[in-house]
Short mmCIF file of C-alpha atoms in Angstrom, two decimals:
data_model
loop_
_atom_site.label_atom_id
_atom_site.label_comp_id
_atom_site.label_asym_id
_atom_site.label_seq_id
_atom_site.Cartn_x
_atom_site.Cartn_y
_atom_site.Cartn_z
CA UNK A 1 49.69 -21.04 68.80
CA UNK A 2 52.30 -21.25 71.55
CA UNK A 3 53.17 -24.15 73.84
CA UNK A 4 53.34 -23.64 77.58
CA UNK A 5 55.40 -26.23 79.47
CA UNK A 6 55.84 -27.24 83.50
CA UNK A 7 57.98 -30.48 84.48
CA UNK A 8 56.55 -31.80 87.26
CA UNK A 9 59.04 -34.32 89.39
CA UNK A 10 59.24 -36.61 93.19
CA UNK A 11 61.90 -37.29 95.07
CA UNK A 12 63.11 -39.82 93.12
CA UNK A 13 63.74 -37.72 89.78
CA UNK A 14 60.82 -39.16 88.16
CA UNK A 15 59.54 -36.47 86.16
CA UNK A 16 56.52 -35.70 84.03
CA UNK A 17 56.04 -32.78 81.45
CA UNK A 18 52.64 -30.80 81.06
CA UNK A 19 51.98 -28.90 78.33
CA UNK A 20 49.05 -26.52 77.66
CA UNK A 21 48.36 -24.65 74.23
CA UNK A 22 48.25 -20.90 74.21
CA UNK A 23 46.54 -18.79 71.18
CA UNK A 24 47.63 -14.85 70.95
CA UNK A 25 45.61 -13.50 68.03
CA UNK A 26 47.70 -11.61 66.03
CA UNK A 27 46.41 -8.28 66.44
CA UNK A 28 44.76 -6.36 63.45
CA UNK A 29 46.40 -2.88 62.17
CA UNK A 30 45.28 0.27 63.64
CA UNK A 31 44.42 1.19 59.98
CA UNK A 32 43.43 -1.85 57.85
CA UNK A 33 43.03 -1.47 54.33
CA UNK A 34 39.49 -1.20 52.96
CA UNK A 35 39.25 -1.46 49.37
CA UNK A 36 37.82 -2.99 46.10
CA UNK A 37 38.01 -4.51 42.64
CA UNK A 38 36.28 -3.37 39.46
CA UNK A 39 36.68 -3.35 36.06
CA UNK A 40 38.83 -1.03 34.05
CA UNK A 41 36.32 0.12 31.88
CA UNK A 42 33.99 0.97 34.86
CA UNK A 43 34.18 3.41 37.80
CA UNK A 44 33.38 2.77 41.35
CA UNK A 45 30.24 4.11 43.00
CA UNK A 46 30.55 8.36 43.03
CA UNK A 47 31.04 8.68 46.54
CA UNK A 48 34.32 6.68 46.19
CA UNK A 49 37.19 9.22 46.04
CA UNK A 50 39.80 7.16 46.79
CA UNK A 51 41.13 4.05 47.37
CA UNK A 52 43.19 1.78 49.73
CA UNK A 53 43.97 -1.14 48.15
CA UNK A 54 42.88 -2.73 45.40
CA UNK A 55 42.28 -6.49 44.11
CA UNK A 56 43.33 -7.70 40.64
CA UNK A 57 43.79 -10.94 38.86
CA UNK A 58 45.21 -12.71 35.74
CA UNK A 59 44.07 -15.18 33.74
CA UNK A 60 45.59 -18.53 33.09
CA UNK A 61 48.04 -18.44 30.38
CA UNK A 62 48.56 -14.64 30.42
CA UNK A 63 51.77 -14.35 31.18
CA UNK A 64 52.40 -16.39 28.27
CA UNK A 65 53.19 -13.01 26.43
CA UNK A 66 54.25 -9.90 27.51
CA UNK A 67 52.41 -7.57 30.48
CA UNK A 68 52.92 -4.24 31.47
CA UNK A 69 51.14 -2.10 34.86
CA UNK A 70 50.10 0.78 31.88
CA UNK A 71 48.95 -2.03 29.56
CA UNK A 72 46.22 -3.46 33.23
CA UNK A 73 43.39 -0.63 32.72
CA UNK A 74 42.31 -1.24 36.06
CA UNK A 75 45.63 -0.81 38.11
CA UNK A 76 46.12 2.27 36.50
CA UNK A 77 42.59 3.87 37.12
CA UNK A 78 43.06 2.44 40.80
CA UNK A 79 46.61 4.23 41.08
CA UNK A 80 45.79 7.37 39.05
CA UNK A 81 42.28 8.02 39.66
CA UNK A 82 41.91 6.75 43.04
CA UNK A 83 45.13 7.11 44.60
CA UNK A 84 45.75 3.31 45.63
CA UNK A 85 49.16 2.31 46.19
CA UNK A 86 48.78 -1.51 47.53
CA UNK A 87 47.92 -3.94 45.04
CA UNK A 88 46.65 -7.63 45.63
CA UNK A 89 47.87 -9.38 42.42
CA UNK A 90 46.76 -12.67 41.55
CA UNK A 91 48.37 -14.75 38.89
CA UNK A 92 47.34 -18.49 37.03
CA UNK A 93 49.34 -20.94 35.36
CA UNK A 94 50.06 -21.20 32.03
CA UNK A 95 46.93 -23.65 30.98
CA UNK A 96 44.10 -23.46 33.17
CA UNK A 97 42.93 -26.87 31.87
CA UNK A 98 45.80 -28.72 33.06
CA UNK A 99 45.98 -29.84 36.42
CA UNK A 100 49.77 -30.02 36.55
CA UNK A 101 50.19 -26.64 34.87
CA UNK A 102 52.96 -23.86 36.38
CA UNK A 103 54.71 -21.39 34.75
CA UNK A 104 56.88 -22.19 31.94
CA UNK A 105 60.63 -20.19 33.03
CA UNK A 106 59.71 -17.76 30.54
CA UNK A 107 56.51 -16.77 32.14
CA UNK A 108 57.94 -16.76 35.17
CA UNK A 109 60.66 -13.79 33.84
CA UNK A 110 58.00 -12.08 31.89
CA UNK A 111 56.12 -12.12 35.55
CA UNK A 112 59.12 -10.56 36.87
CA UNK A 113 59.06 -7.68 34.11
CA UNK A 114 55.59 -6.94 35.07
CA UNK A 115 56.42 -6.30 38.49
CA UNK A 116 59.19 -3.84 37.38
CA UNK A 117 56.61 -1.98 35.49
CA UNK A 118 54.73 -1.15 38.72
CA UNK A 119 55.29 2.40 39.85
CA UNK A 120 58.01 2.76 42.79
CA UNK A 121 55.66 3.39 45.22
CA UNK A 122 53.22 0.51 44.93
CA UNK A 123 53.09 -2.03 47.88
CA UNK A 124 52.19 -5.41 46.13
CA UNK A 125 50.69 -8.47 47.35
CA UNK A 126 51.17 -11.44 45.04
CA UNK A 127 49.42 -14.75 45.16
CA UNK A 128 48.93 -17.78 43.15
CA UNK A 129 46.15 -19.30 41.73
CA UNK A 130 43.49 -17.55 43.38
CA UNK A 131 40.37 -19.40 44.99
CA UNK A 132 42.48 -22.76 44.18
CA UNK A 133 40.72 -25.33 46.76
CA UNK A 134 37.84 -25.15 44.71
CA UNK A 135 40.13 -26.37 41.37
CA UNK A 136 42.13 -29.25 43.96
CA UNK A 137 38.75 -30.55 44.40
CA UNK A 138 37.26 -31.28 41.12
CA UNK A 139 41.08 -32.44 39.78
CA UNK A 140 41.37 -28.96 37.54
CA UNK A 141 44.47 -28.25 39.84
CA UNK A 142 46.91 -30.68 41.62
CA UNK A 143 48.49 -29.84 44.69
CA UNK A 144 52.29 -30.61 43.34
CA UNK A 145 51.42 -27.91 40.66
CA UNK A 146 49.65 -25.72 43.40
CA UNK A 147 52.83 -26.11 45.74
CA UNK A 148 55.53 -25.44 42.21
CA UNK A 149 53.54 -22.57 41.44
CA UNK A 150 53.32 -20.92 44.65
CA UNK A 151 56.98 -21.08 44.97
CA UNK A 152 57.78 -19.57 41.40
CA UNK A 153 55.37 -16.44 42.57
CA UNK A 154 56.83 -16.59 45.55
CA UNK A 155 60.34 -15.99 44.61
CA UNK A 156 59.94 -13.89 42.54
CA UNK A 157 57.24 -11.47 44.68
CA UNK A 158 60.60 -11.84 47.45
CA UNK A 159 62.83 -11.28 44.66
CA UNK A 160 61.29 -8.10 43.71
CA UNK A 161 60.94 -7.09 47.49
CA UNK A 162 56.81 -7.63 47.51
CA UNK A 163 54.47 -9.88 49.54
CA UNK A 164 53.12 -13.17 49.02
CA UNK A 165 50.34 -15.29 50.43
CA UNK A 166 47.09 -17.55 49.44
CA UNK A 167 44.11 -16.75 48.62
CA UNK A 168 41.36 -19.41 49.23
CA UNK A 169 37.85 -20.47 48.56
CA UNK A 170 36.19 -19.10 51.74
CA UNK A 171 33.88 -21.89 51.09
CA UNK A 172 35.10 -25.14 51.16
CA UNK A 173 33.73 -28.79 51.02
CA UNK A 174 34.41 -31.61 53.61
CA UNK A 175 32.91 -34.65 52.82
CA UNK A 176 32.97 -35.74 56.31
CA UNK A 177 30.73 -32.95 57.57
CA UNK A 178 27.32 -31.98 57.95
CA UNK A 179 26.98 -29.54 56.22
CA UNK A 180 29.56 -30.34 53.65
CA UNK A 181 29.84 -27.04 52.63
CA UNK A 182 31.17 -24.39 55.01
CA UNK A 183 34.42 -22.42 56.55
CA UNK A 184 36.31 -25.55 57.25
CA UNK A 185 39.60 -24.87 58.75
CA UNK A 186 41.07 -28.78 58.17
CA UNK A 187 40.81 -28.28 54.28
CA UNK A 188 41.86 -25.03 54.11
CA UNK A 189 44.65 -26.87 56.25
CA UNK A 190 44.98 -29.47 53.62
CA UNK A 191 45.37 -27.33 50.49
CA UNK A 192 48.41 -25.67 51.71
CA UNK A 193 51.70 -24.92 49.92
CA UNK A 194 54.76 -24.51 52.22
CA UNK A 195 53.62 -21.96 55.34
CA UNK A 196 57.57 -20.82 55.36
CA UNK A 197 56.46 -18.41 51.79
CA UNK A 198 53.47 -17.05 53.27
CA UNK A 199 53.74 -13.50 54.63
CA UNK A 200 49.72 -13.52 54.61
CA UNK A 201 46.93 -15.94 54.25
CA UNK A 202 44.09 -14.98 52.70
CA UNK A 203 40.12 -16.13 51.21
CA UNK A 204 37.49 -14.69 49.54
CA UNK A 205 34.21 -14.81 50.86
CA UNK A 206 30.52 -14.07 49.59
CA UNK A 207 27.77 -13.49 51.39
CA UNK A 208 24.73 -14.05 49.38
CA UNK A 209 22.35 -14.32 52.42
CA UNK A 210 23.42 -11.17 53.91
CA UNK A 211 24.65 -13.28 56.58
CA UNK A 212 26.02 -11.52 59.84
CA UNK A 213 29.85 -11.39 59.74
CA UNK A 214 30.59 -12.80 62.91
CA UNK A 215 30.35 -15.09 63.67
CA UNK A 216 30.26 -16.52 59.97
CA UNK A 217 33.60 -15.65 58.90
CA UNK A 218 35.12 -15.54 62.75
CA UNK A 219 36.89 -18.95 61.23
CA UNK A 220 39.17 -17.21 58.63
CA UNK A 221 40.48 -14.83 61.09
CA UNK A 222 41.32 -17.55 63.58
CA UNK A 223 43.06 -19.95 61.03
CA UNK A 224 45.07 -16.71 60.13
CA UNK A 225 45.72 -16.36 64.06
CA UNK A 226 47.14 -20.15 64.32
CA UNK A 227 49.49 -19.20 61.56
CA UNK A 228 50.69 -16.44 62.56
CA UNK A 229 49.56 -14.37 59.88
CA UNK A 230 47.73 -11.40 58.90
CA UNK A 231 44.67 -11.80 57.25
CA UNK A 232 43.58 -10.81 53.64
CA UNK A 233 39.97 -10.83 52.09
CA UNK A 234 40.54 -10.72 48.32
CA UNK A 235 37.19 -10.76 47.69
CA UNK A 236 33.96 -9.99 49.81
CA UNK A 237 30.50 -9.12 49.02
CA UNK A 238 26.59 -9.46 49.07
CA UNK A 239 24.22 -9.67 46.16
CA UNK A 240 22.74 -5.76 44.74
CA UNK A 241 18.92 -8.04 44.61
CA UNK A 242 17.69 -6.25 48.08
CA UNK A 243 19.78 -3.15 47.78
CA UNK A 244 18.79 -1.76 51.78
CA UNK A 245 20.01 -5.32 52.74
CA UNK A 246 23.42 -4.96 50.21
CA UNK A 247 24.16 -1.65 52.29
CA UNK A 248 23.20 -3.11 55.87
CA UNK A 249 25.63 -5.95 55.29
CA UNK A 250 28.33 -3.57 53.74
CA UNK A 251 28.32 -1.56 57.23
CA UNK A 252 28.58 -4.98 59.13
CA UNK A 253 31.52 -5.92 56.66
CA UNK A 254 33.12 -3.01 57.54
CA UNK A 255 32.91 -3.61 61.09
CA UNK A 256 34.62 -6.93 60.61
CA UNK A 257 36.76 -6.00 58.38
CA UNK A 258 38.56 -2.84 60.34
CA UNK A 259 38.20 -5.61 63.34
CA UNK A 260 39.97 -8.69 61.83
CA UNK A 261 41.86 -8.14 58.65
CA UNK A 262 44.43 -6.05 57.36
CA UNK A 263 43.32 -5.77 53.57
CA UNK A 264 40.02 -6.04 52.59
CA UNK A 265 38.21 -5.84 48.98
CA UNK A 266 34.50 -5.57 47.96
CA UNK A 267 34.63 -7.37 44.62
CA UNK A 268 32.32 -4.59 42.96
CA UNK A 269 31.46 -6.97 39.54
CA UNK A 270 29.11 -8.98 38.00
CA UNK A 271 30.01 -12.12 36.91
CA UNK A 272 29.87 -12.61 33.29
CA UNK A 273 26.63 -14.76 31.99
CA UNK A 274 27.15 -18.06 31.08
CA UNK A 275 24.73 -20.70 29.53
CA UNK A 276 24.78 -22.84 33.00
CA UNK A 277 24.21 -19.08 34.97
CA UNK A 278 22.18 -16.78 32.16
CA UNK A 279 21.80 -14.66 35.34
CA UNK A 280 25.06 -14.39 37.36
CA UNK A 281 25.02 -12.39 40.90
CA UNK A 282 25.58 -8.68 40.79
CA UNK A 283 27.97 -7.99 43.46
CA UNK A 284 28.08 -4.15 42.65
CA UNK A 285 28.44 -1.39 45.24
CA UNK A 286 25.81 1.39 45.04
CA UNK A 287 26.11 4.64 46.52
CA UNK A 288 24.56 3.37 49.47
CA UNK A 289 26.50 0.31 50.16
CA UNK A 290 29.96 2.07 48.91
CA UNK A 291 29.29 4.95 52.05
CA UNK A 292 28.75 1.93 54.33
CA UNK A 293 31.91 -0.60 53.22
CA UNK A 294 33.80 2.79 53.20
CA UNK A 295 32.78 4.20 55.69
CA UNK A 296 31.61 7.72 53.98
CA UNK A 297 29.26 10.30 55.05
CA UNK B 1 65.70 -43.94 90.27
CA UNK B 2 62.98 -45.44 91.81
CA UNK B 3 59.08 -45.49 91.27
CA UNK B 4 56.85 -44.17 88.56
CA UNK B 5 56.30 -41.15 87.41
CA UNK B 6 53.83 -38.43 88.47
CA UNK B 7 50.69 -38.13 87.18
CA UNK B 8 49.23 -35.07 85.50
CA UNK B 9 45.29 -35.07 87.06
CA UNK B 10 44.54 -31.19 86.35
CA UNK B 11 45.75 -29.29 83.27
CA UNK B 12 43.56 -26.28 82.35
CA UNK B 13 44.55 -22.87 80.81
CA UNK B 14 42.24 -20.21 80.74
CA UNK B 15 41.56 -18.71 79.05
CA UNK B 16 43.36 -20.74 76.21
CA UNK B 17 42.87 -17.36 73.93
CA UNK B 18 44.64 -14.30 75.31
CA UNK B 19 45.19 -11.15 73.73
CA UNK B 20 48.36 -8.92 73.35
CA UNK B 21 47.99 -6.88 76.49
CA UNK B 22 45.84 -9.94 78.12
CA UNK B 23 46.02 -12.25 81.02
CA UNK B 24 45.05 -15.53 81.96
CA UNK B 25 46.41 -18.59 84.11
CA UNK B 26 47.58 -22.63 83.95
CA UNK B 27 47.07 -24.88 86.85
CA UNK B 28 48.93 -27.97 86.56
CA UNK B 29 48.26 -30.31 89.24
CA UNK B 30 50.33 -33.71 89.94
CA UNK B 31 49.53 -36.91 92.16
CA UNK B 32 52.09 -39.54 93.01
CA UNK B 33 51.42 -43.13 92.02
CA UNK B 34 53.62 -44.64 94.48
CA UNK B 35 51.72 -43.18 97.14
CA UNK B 36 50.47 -45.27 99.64
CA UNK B 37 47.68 -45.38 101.98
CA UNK B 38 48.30 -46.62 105.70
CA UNK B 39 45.63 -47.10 108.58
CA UNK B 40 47.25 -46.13 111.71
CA UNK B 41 44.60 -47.22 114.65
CA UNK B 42 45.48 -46.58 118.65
CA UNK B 43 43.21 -48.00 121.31
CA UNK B 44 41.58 -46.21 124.14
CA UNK B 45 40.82 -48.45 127.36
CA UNK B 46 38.94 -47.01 130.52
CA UNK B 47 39.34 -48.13 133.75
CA UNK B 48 36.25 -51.26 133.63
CA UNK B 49 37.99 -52.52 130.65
CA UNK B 50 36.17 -51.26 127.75
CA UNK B 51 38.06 -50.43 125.01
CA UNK B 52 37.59 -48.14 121.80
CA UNK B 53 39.64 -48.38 118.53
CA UNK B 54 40.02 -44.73 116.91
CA UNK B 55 40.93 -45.26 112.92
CA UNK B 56 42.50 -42.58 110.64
CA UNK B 57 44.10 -42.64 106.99
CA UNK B 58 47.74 -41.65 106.11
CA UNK B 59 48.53 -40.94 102.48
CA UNK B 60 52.53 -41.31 102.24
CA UNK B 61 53.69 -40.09 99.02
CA UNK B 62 56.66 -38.69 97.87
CA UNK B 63 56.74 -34.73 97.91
CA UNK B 64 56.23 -33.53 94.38
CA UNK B 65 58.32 -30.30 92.73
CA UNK B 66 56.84 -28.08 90.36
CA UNK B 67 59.26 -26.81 88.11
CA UNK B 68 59.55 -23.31 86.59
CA UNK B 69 57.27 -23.29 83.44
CA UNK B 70 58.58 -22.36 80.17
CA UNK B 71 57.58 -21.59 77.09
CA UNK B 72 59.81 -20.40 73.51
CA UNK B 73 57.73 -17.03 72.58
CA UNK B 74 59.11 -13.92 74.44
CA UNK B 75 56.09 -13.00 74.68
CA UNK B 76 54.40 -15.27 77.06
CA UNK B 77 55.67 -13.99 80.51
CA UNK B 78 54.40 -16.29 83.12
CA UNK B 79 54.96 -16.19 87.06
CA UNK B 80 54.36 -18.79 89.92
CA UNK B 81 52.00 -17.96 92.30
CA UNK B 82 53.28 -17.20 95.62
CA UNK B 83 51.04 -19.26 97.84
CA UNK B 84 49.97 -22.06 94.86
CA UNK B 85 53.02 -23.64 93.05
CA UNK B 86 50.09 -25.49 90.89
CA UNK B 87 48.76 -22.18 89.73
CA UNK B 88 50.63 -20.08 86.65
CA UNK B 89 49.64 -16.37 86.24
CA UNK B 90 50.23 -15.80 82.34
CA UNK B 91 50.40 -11.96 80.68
CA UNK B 92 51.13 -11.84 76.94
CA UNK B 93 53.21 -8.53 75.98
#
């Protein structure tokens, strides 16, 4: 957002300013980076040849021994098999189950000697703590530990010549709204480390209504406009349950996508069962919802 | 310096989204607050006497200057209109 002024003044010299704020989107790539995230030990869809970009994340405390790129079965199927050579890396603190958690300074270096195990050629988007406004919320995370952490990655994504940027719960609660839950700009707003590291912002966001893109995630492209940023979607997706609706919404996700981003990923998983969700969501791509998200004949 | 300040009655920038490539415009309009408003009557008599009082309303306020807008991003090119100094044309490069 821009500020337009005009002074204004009689005859005396007493003067008044106007001002007026002005919003120029920041205008998506010709080419925007479709992509996806899957498991190592699994293989996208068959029609997928090849890949853009692709979305991968660490656990909490995994840093806390060594990591290499050919030691991440997924990066290198992405790289090798599918060609990608942009990367959106996510990394967590040392102890997930302590809100003031970072990364201890030898984490930090054995972060850095991951990133020089990436092949030369690899554009790299880092990011910490993936998805954390969900965490600040329920006191998993704090923000001084949110705001440390995202300056260790940071630094050391700048020191290694890569990106960095958020990624954010898509969904967020405000307390003070009806409905509470939605794409609420103020506490994205709120749950920001410092704006001067970010050379993206990003969210993920599900879609397990099949809900039209636009105008339901319109917000996360404008909140990436009023920073000044371009936009990443670390994760996106719609349930596999009505598979002609999965593929419907995959085409419409495309649309938006190529429209308002400049990365994009279809998290193509299914969410480990757990005794409080015996039946997790299966976000997987099928053939026919892989042609329409990329795009295929 | 004398007086108050002007007042800012009409701000509105349209459209307050514009693309790269885009247009749109800012009117600004001003009123003085020391302006005052005078009566000025004149009498008409005929020639049996009868006379008519004609009324009319004089605003006298101070003549206001709009100033070249401004604004910090380079790409915001904005130009006066020629026959409207209230009136901004905006195009974003």
């Amino acid at each position: 957002m821009v500020t337009l002024r005009r002074t204004i003044r009689d005859s005396q010299g007493n003067a008044v300013q106007a001002t007026a704020e002005l919003t120029i989107p920041t205008p998506p790539p010709a080419t925007p980076k479709l992509g996806a995230s899957f498991k190592g030990t699994e293989n996208l869809p068959a029609p997928v040849t090849s890949l853009a970009t692709h979305r991968f994340f660490f656990q909490p405390g995994d840093f806390l021994s060594s990591k290499t790129w050919s030691g991440q079965p997924a990066l290198v199927k992405a790289y090798g098999q599918y060609g990608c050579r942009c990367f959106s890396i996510s990394v967590k603190p040392d102890s997930g189950s302590n809100p003031s958690s970072t990364l201890s300074s030898a984490s930090q270096a054995r972060l850095a000697a991951f990133l020089d195990t990436a092949p030369p050629d690899a554009e790299l988007l880092l990011t910490f703590f993936h998805e954390h406004d969900g965490d600040l919320r329920d006191g998993s995370l704090t923000q001084a530990a949110y705001d440390i952490g995202s300056k260790q990655v940071a630094d050391i994504a700048h020191a290694k010549g890569h990106k960095y940027g958020p990624i954010h719960n898509g969904m967020v609660y405000d307390p003070a709204r009806t409905p509470k839950w939605g794409l609420w700009p103020n506490i994205w707003a709120q749950n920001e480390a410092l704006l001067e590291l970010y050379d993206f912002w990003g969210a993920d966001c599900y879609s397990d209504g099949y809900e039209n893109p636009s105008p339901r995630m319109d917000p996360l492209r404008t909140y990436a406009d009023s920073l000044g940023l371009p936009l990443l979607i670390g994760e996106l997706a719609s349930p596999i349950d009505n598979a002609a609706a999965q593929a419907t919404w995959a085409g419409k996700a495309r649309t938006w996508a190529l429209a308002n981003t400049r990365w994009a990923h279809w998290w193509s998983s299914q969410v480990n069962a757990t005794v409080s969700d015996p039946n997790p969501t299966n976000y997987r791509l099928t053939d026919a919802s892989a042609r329409a998200w990329f795009g295929l004949p | 310096m004398t007086g108050t300040a002007p007042v800012v009655t009409q701000n509105v920038l349209s459209p307050s989204t514009v693309q790269v490539g885009g247009t749109g415009t800012w009117r600004t309009v001003a009123q003085d607050p020391d302006a005052q408003t005078e009566t000025i009557q004149r009498g008409v008599v005929d020639s049996q006497g009868n006379r008519t009082v004609f009324e009319a309303t004089l605003t006298v306020s101070d003549p206001l200057t709009y100033e070249s807008p401004t604004c910090d991003d380079p790409r915001v090119q904005m130009v006066v209109d020629a026959g409207d100094p209230t009136l901004v044309h905006i195009t974003i490069t």
